[in-house]
Coordinates of C-alpha atoms and ligand atoms in Angstrom, one line a residue:
M1 CA 0.0 0.0 0.0
E2 CA 1.3 3.4 -1.0
Y3 CA 1.6 5.7 2.1
R4 CA -0.4 8.9 1.5
A5 CA -0.2 11.5 4.3
Y6 CA -2.6 14.5 4.4
N7 CA -1.9 17.7 6.3
I8 CA -4.1 20.8 7.0
K9 CA -3.3 22.1 3.5
S10 CA -4.1 18.9 1.6
F11 CA -6.9 17.2 3.6
K12 CA -9.7 18.8 1.6
K13 CA -8.6 16.6 -1.3
I14 CA -9.6 13.4 0.7
P15 CA -12.6 12.1 -1.2
Q16 CA -14.5 11.2 2.0
I17 CA -14.0 14.8 3.3
Q18 CA -15.5 16.1 0.1
K19 CA -18.4 13.7 0.1
Y20 CA -19.4 13.6 3.8
V21 CA -18.0 16.6 5.8
S22 CA -19.9 19.8 6.1
P23 CA -18.2 23.1 5.1
K24 CA -18.7 24.4 8.6
D25 CA -16.9 21.3 10.1
I26 CA -14.1 21.7 7.5
E27 CA -13.6 25.3 8.6
D28 CA -13.6 24.3 12.3
I29 CA -10.9 21.6 11.6
E30 CA -8.8 24.3 10.0
I31 CA -9.2 26.7 12.9
A32 CA -8.5 24.0 15.6
A33 CA -5.5 22.9 13.5
L34 CA -4.0 26.3 13.8
V35 CA -3.1 25.4 17.4
F36 CA -3.0 21.6 17.4
P37 CA -0.9 19.4 15.0
F38 CA -2.8 17.5 12.4
K39 CA -1.8 14.7 10.1
V40 CA -3.7 11.7 8.8
N41 CA -3.1 9.0 6.3
N42 CA -4.9 6.8 3.7
Y43 CA -5.1 3.7 6.0
V44 CA -6.8 5.7 8.8
V45 CA -9.1 7.4 6.3
D46 CA -10.1 4.3 4.2
K47 CA -10.1 1.5 6.8
L48 CA -10.9 2.9 10.3
I49 CA -13.3 5.8 10.0
D50 CA -17.1 5.3 9.5
W51 CA -17.7 8.4 7.4
E52 CA -21.5 8.1 7.4
N53 CA -21.3 8.9 11.1
Y54 CA -18.1 10.8 11.1
R55 CA -19.1 13.3 13.9
D56 CA -19.4 10.6 16.5
D57 CA -16.8 8.3 15.0
P58 CA -14.0 7.6 17.7
I59 CA -11.3 7.4 15.1
F60 CA -12.4 10.6 13.4
R61 CA -12.2 12.3 16.8
L62 CA -8.8 10.6 17.4
V63 CA -7.2 12.3 14.4
F64 CA -9.2 15.4 13.3
P65 CA -9.0 18.4 15.6
H66 CA -12.4 19.5 16.9
K67 CA -13.6 23.1 17.4
D68 CA -14.2 22.4 21.1
M69 CA -10.6 21.5 21.7
L70 CA -10.2 25.3 21.8
L71 CA -11.8 27.4 24.5
P72 CA -14.6 29.5 23.1
E73 CA -12.6 32.7 23.5
H74 CA -9.6 31.2 21.7
Y75 CA -11.8 29.9 18.9
E76 CA -13.4 33.3 18.4
R77 CA -10.1 35.1 18.4
L78 CA -8.5 32.7 15.8
K79 CA -11.6 32.8 13.6
K80 CA -11.6 36.6 13.5
L81 CA -7.9 36.9 12.8
K82 CA -8.1 34.2 10.1
E83 CA -11.0 36.0 8.3
K84 CA -9.1 39.3 8.5
G85 CA -6.1 37.6 7.0
D86 CA -3.7 39.3 9.5
E87 CA -0.8 36.8 9.5
A88 CA 1.3 38.5 12.1
E89 CA -1.5 38.9 14.6
L90 CA -2.6 35.3 13.9
K91 CA 0.9 33.9 14.5
K92 CA 1.0 35.8 17.8
A93 CA -2.4 34.5 18.9
I94 CA -1.4 30.9 18.1
Y95 CA 1.7 31.2 20.1
E96 CA 0.0 32.7 23.1
I97 CA -2.8 30.1 23.0
R98 CA -0.3 27.3 22.8
M99 CA 1.7 28.7 25.7
S100 CA -1.5 28.9 27.8
L101 CA -2.1 25.2 27.3
N102 CA 0.8 24.0 29.6
P103 CA 3.0 22.7 26.8
H104 CA 5.5 21.1 29.3
P105 CA 3.4 18.9 31.6
A106 CA 4.9 16.9 34.5
D107 CA 8.3 18.7 34.4
Q108 CA 9.7 16.3 31.8
K109 CA 12.7 18.6 31.3
S110 CA 13.9 17.9 34.8
N111 CA 14.6 14.2 34.0
I112 CA 17.3 14.7 31.4
P113 CA 20.3 12.6 32.2
E114 CA 23.9 13.7 32.1
I115 CA 27.2 11.9 31.7
D116 CA 30.7 13.6 32.0
G117 CA 29.0 17.0 32.0
K118 CA 27.2 16.2 28.7
K119 CA 23.4 16.3 28.6
L120 CA 21.6 13.5 26.8
E121 CA 18.9 15.9 25.4
G122 CA 17.1 13.0 23.7
S123 CA 16.6 10.9 26.8
Q124 CA 14.7 10.9 30.0
H125 CA 15.7 8.9 33.1
K126 CA 12.9 9.2 35.7
Y127 CA 12.6 5.6 37.2
K128 CA 15.8 3.8 38.1
E129 CA 15.1 0.7 35.9
T130 CA 14.0 2.4 32.7
I131 CA 15.4 5.0 30.4
L132 CA 13.5 6.6 27.6
F133 CA 15.3 7.3 24.3
F134 CA 13.9 9.7 21.7
P135 CA 15.8 9.0 18.4
K136 CA 16.0 12.2 16.4
Q137 CA 14.4 10.8 13.2
G138 CA 11.6 9.1 15.2
Q139 CA 10.0 12.3 16.4
T140 CA 6.9 12.2 14.2
C141 CA 4.1 9.7 13.7
H142 CA 2.1 8.1 10.8
A143 CA -0.8 10.3 11.9
Y144 CA -1.3 12.5 14.9
C145 CA -3.6 11.8 17.9
S146 CA -5.6 14.9 18.6
F147 CA -5.1 14.5 22.4
C148 CA -1.4 13.8 22.3
F149 CA 0.5 15.2 25.3
R150 CA 3.5 15.6 23.1
W151 CA 1.5 17.9 20.8
P152 CA 4.0 20.9 21.0
Q153 CA 6.8 18.9 19.4
F154 CA 4.7 18.4 16.2
T155 CA 3.7 22.1 15.9
G156 CA 7.1 23.5 15.1
M157 CA 7.7 24.8 18.6
N158 CA 11.1 23.3 18.1
E159 CA 12.7 24.5 21.3
L160 CA 10.4 21.9 23.0
K161 CA 11.6 19.0 21.0
F162 CA 13.2 16.0 22.6
A163 CA 15.6 14.3 20.2
M164 CA 18.9 12.6 20.2
K165 CA 21.4 11.8 17.4
E166 CA 24.1 10.2 19.5
V167 CA 23.5 6.6 20.4
D168 CA 27.1 6.3 21.8
L169 CA 26.5 8.7 24.6
L170 CA 23.4 6.8 25.5
I171 CA 25.4 3.5 25.7
E172 CA 28.0 5.1 27.9
Y173 CA 25.2 6.4 30.2
I174 CA 23.5 2.9 30.4
K175 CA 26.9 1.3 31.1
A176 CA 27.5 3.7 34.0
H177 CA 24.0 3.0 35.5
P178 CA 23.7 -0.6 36.5
T179 CA 20.1 -0.1 37.8
I180 CA 18.9 0.3 34.2
T181 CA 17.3 -2.9 32.9
D182 CA 15.0 -1.3 30.3
L183 CA 15.6 0.9 27.3
I184 CA 12.5 2.3 25.8
F185 CA 12.6 3.8 22.2
T186 CA 9.9 6.4 22.0
G187 CA 8.9 9.6 20.2
G188 CA 6.9 10.5 18.2
D189 CA 7.0 6.9 17.0
P190 CA 10.4 5.2 16.6
L191 CA 8.8 2.8 14.0
I192 CA 8.3 5.7 11.6
M193 CA 12.0 5.3 10.9
S194 CA 13.2 3.1 8.0
T195 CA 14.6 -0.2 9.1
K196 CA 18.0 0.9 8.0
L197 CA 17.9 3.9 10.3
L198 CA 16.4 2.0 13.2
R199 CA 19.1 -0.6 12.8
S200 CA 21.7 2.1 13.1
Y201 CA 20.4 2.8 16.6
V202 CA 19.8 -0.8 17.6
E203 CA 22.9 -2.5 16.4
P204 CA 25.4 -0.5 18.5
I205 CA 23.3 -1.3 21.6
L206 CA 23.3 -5.0 20.8
K207 CA 27.1 -4.8 20.1
A208 CA 27.7 -3.1 23.4
D209 CA 26.3 -6.1 25.1
I210 CA 25.6 -4.4 28.4
P211 CA 25.0 -7.2 31.0
H212 CA 22.4 -5.3 33.1
L213 CA 20.3 -4.2 30.1
K214 CA 17.6 -6.9 29.7
N215 CA 14.6 -5.4 28.0
I216 CA 14.2 -3.3 24.8
R217 CA 10.9 -1.7 24.2
F218 CA 9.3 0.3 21.3
G219 CA 6.6 2.7 22.2
T220 CA 4.5 2.8 19.0
K221 CA 1.2 3.6 17.5
T222 CA 2.2 2.0 14.1
L223 CA 0.0 -1.1 14.6
G224 CA -3.0 1.2 14.8
F225 CA -2.0 3.8 12.2
W226 CA 0.1 1.9 9.6
P227 CA 0.1 -1.9 10.0
Y228 CA 1.7 -2.2 6.5
R229 CA 5.0 -1.3 8.3
F230 CA 5.1 -5.0 9.3
T231 CA 3.5 -6.6 6.3
E232 CA 4.1 -5.1 2.9
D233 CA 6.3 -2.0 3.2
S234 CA 9.4 -2.5 1.2
D235 CA 11.6 -2.9 4.3
A236 CA 9.0 -4.8 6.4
E237 CA 10.8 -8.1 6.1
D238 CA 14.1 -6.6 7.2
L239 CA 12.3 -5.0 10.2
L240 CA 11.0 -8.3 11.3
R241 CA 14.5 -9.7 11.0
L242 CA 15.8 -6.9 13.2
F243 CA 13.2 -7.9 15.8
E244 CA 14.4 -11.5 15.6
E245 CA 18.0 -10.4 16.0
I246 CA 17.1 -8.5 19.2
V247 CA 15.3 -11.5 20.6
E248 CA 18.1 -13.9 19.6
S249 CA 20.6 -11.6 21.3
G250 CA 18.9 -12.5 24.5
Y251 CA 16.6 -9.5 25.1
H252 CA 13.0 -9.3 26.0
L253 CA 11.6 -7.3 23.1
A254 CA 8.4 -5.5 24.0
F255 CA 6.1 -3.5 21.8
M256 CA 4.3 -0.9 23.9
A257 CA 1.4 -0.7 21.4
H258 CA -1.0 2.2 21.6
F259 CA -4.6 1.3 20.8
N260 CA -7.4 3.8 21.6
H261 CA -10.4 1.9 20.4
P262 CA -11.4 -1.7 19.5
K263 CA -12.0 -0.5 15.9
E264 CA -8.3 -0.3 15.5
L265 CA -8.1 -4.1 16.1
Q266 CA -10.5 -5.2 13.5
T267 CA -8.8 -4.9 10.1
D268 CA -7.2 -7.8 8.4
E269 CA -4.1 -5.6 8.1
V270 CA -3.6 -5.2 11.9
K271 CA -4.4 -8.9 12.6
E272 CA -1.7 -9.9 10.1
A273 CA 0.8 -7.4 11.5
V274 CA 0.3 -8.6 15.1
K275 CA 0.9 -12.2 14.0
R276 CA 4.1 -11.4 12.2
I277 CA 5.5 -9.4 15.1
L278 CA 4.7 -12.2 17.6
K279 CA 6.4 -14.7 15.3
T280 CA 9.7 -12.9 15.8
G281 CA 9.5 -13.7 19.6
A282 CA 8.5 -10.1 20.5
I283 CA 5.8 -9.5 23.1
I284 CA 3.1 -6.9 22.5
R285 CA 1.7 -5.0 25.5
T286 CA -1.0 -2.4 25.0
Q287 CA -1.7 0.9 26.6
A288 CA -3.9 4.0 26.0
P289 CA -5.4 7.0 27.8
I290 CA -9.1 7.1 28.7
L291 CA -10.6 10.0 26.7
K292 CA -14.0 11.7 26.4
H293 CA -15.4 11.5 22.9
I294 CA -13.2 8.5 22.1
N295 CA -13.3 5.7 24.6
D296 CA -15.0 6.8 27.8
S297 CA -17.1 3.7 28.3
A298 CA -16.6 0.4 30.2
E299 CA -18.0 -1.6 27.3
V300 CA -15.4 -0.2 24.9
W301 CA -12.4 -1.0 27.2
A302 CA -13.7 -4.5 28.0
R303 CA -14.1 -5.2 24.3
M304 CA -10.7 -3.8 23.6
W305 CA -8.9 -5.8 26.3
K306 CA -10.8 -9.0 25.3
E307 CA -9.9 -8.6 21.7
Q308 CA -6.3 -7.8 22.5
V309 CA -6.0 -11.0 24.6
A310 CA -7.6 -13.0 21.8
M311 CA -4.9 -11.6 19.5
N312 CA -2.2 -12.7 22.0
M313 CA -1.4 -9.1 23.2
I314 CA -1.1 -8.2 26.9
P315 CA -3.2 -5.3 28.3
Y316 CA -0.7 -3.1 30.3
Y317 CA -1.8 0.4 31.3
M318 CA -4.9 2.7 31.2
F319 CA -3.7 6.3 31.5
I320 CA -5.4 9.5 32.5
A321 CA -5.1 12.3 30.0
R322 CA -2.3 14.7 31.1
D323 CA -2.8 18.2 32.1
T324 CA -1.9 19.8 28.8
G325 CA -3.4 20.8 25.5
A326 CA -7.1 20.1 25.1
Q327 CA -7.4 18.3 28.5
H328 CA -10.7 20.2 29.1
Y329 CA -12.1 18.5 26.0
F330 CA -10.7 15.0 26.4
G331 CA -10.2 14.7 30.2
V332 CA -12.3 12.2 32.2
P333 CA -12.6 13.0 35.9
L334 CA -10.6 10.6 38.1
V335 CA -13.5 9.1 39.9
R336 CA -15.4 8.5 36.6
A337 CA -12.3 7.0 35.0
W338 CA -11.9 4.6 38.0
K339 CA -15.6 3.6 37.7
I340 CA -15.1 2.8 34.0
F341 CA -11.9 0.9 34.7
K342 CA -13.6 -1.2 37.5
E343 CA -16.7 -1.9 35.4
A344 CA -14.5 -3.0 32.4
I345 CA -12.1 -5.1 34.4
S346 CA -15.0 -6.9 36.1
Q347 CA -16.1 -8.1 32.7
V348 CA -12.9 -9.8 31.6
S349 CA -11.0 -12.9 32.7
G350 CA -7.8 -12.9 34.6
L351 CA -5.8 -12.9 31.4
A352 CA -6.8 -9.3 30.7
R353 CA -6.5 -8.2 34.3
T354 CA -2.8 -7.6 33.7
V355 CA -3.9 -4.1 33.0
R356 CA -3.2 -1.4 35.6
G357 CA -4.6 2.0 36.1
P358 CA -6.2 4.4 35.7
S359 CA -2.8 6.0 36.1
M360 CA -1.5 9.6 36.0
S361 CA 2.0 10.1 34.8
A362 CA 2.7 13.0 37.2
S363 CA 5.9 14.6 38.5
P364 CA 6.4 12.2 41.5
G365 CA 5.6 9.1 39.4
K366 CA 2.7 7.1 38.1
V367 CA -0.2 7.5 40.5
A368 CA -3.1 5.0 40.1
I369 CA -6.6 5.5 41.4
S370 CA -7.2 2.2 43.3
G371 CA -10.8 3.1 44.1
V372 CA -13.4 5.1 46.1
T373 CA -14.1 3.9 49.6
E374 CA -15.3 5.0 53.0
I375 CA -13.1 5.0 56.1
E376 CA -14.9 5.7 59.4
G377 CA -17.7 7.4 57.7
K378 CA -15.5 9.5 55.4
K379 CA -15.6 9.1 51.6
V380 CA -12.2 9.1 50.1
I381 CA -10.2 8.2 47.0
A382 CA -7.6 5.5 47.5
L383 CA -4.4 5.9 45.5
T384 CA -1.1 4.0 45.0
M385 CA 2.0 4.7 43.1
L386 CA 2.8 2.2 40.3
Q387 CA 6.1 3.9 39.6
A388 CA 7.9 6.5 41.7
K389 CA 11.0 8.6 41.4
N390 CA 11.5 7.4 45.0
P391 CA 11.0 3.6 44.7
E392 CA 10.2 3.2 48.4
L393 CA 6.8 4.8 47.8
V394 CA 5.6 2.2 45.3
D395 CA 2.5 0.2 46.4
I396 CA 1.8 2.1 49.6
P397 CA -1.9 3.0 49.7
F398 CA -2.7 6.6 50.5
F399 CA -5.8 8.7 50.4
A400 CA -7.3 11.9 49.0
E401 CA -10.5 13.8 49.8
Y402 CA -13.4 12.6 47.7
D403 CA -13.8 14.9 44.7
E404 CA -15.9 14.0 41.7
E405 CA -14.6 16.9 39.5
A406 CA -10.8 16.3 40.0
Q407 CA -9.0 15.5 36.8
W408 CA -5.4 15.4 37.9
I409 CA -3.4 14.7 41.0
T410 CA -2.9 18.5 41.5
D411 CA -6.7 18.9 41.9
L412 CA -6.7 16.5 44.9
K413 CA -6.3 17.2 48.6
P414 CA -4.8 14.7 51.0
A415 CA -7.1 12.9 53.4
F416 CA -6.1 11.9 57.0
A417 CA -2.8 13.7 56.5
K418 CA -1.3 17.1 55.8
K419 CA 0.4 16.0 52.6
F420 CA 0.7 13.2 50.1
I421 CA 3.4 10.6 50.6
F422 CA 5.4 12.0 47.7
D423 CA 5.3 15.6 49.0
Ligands
PLP501 C1 5.8 4.8 32.3 C2 7.1 5.3 32.2 C3 8.2 4.4 32.1 C4 8.0 2.9 32.0 O1 7.5 2.4 33.2 P1 7.0 0.9 33.4 O2 6.1 0.9 34.5 O3 8.3 0.1 33.6 O4 6.3 0.5 32.1 C5 9.5 4.9 32.0 N1 9.7 6.3 32.1 C6 8.7 7.2 32.2 C7 9.1 8.6 32.3 C8 7.4 6.7 32.3 O5 6.4 7.6 32.4

């Protein structure tokens, strides 16, 4: 299949846009895309979206920016400036609106590792076992998710970009840190890279043969957005060979596959891609945030986890949408997210109960909502840390005042204590 990408300038050429989408909706996409990144491809358009019902289609919502992702005053301001054709004023407004949307959530910039006084700008080392690596050419995706918390890096706000060219520095750093067992390639999407390029990152790591490094992971949305990467792209076979080489070198190779909705699991293309990846000896674990307008129902999550297990994938994390970008549009309050999680997990067998969450990737670590309960007549939210900068805090229950509106850890107040365990 030939890869055809559409951006905000070219999307009106998509036949389904011309046939189904109203002029008002097209204009609103253009206005929302002034602030949020937009890119879609022919697989998503032709195979995943139900165009007859595009307004409520979860995949349409997943990739096409929506008017309501902007606050009403931002929408009005942009619409007026666009109509006036005042480029300079429009540019200024776009920048100001973006900066008001918390473009650096959860102080990611403070986890940048250093070796011999040199900063590894394209890495993050937050938890002692795992290091994230952002290869320079992997900092884009086959299509963009409208809710993505890394949205600023796709908008040309280049100073916000994480990216690294040098794999040698990374190897030195891992060698010097024996607690690191896991190297996670992320982005963007590292599997946007050609096999040749990906190989140029992976081979030196295999060659370095670092005894404490056990697990190599790829954080990727490619199974959902471009499964041909593993089936009929010209270097698909070589990619599968690379996975085999990683496995044969003695590593656990894990795909951290991002699926937002069971619709993404239904095509013949994705089913074939999953089979081929598993044949190499790699494991596929699945993760996604819970989002209004896309997947905020127990039925959807239960269906998704069941289908993933049937395809031999392992449900891993349910996340809470981060406090950035259009959180007001996509965000599900913590209590409601937990109710959906609980109702979904009660419907699946133990094989799908490997999933954890709903979890917030916050500054102190991954904080999961364990449930709502009553202690001595007081209604509270029980929390635990699944990951913590301070590993001693993992798995200790702690409590917050009950709050049905809270959408992030910073909205919560500690119960039975003056502060949270991580404060
Ligand atoms: C989630 C996450 C990881 C991986 O954590 P696991 O629980 O091992 O999957 C690593 N680094 C950061 C910054 C993370 O948010």
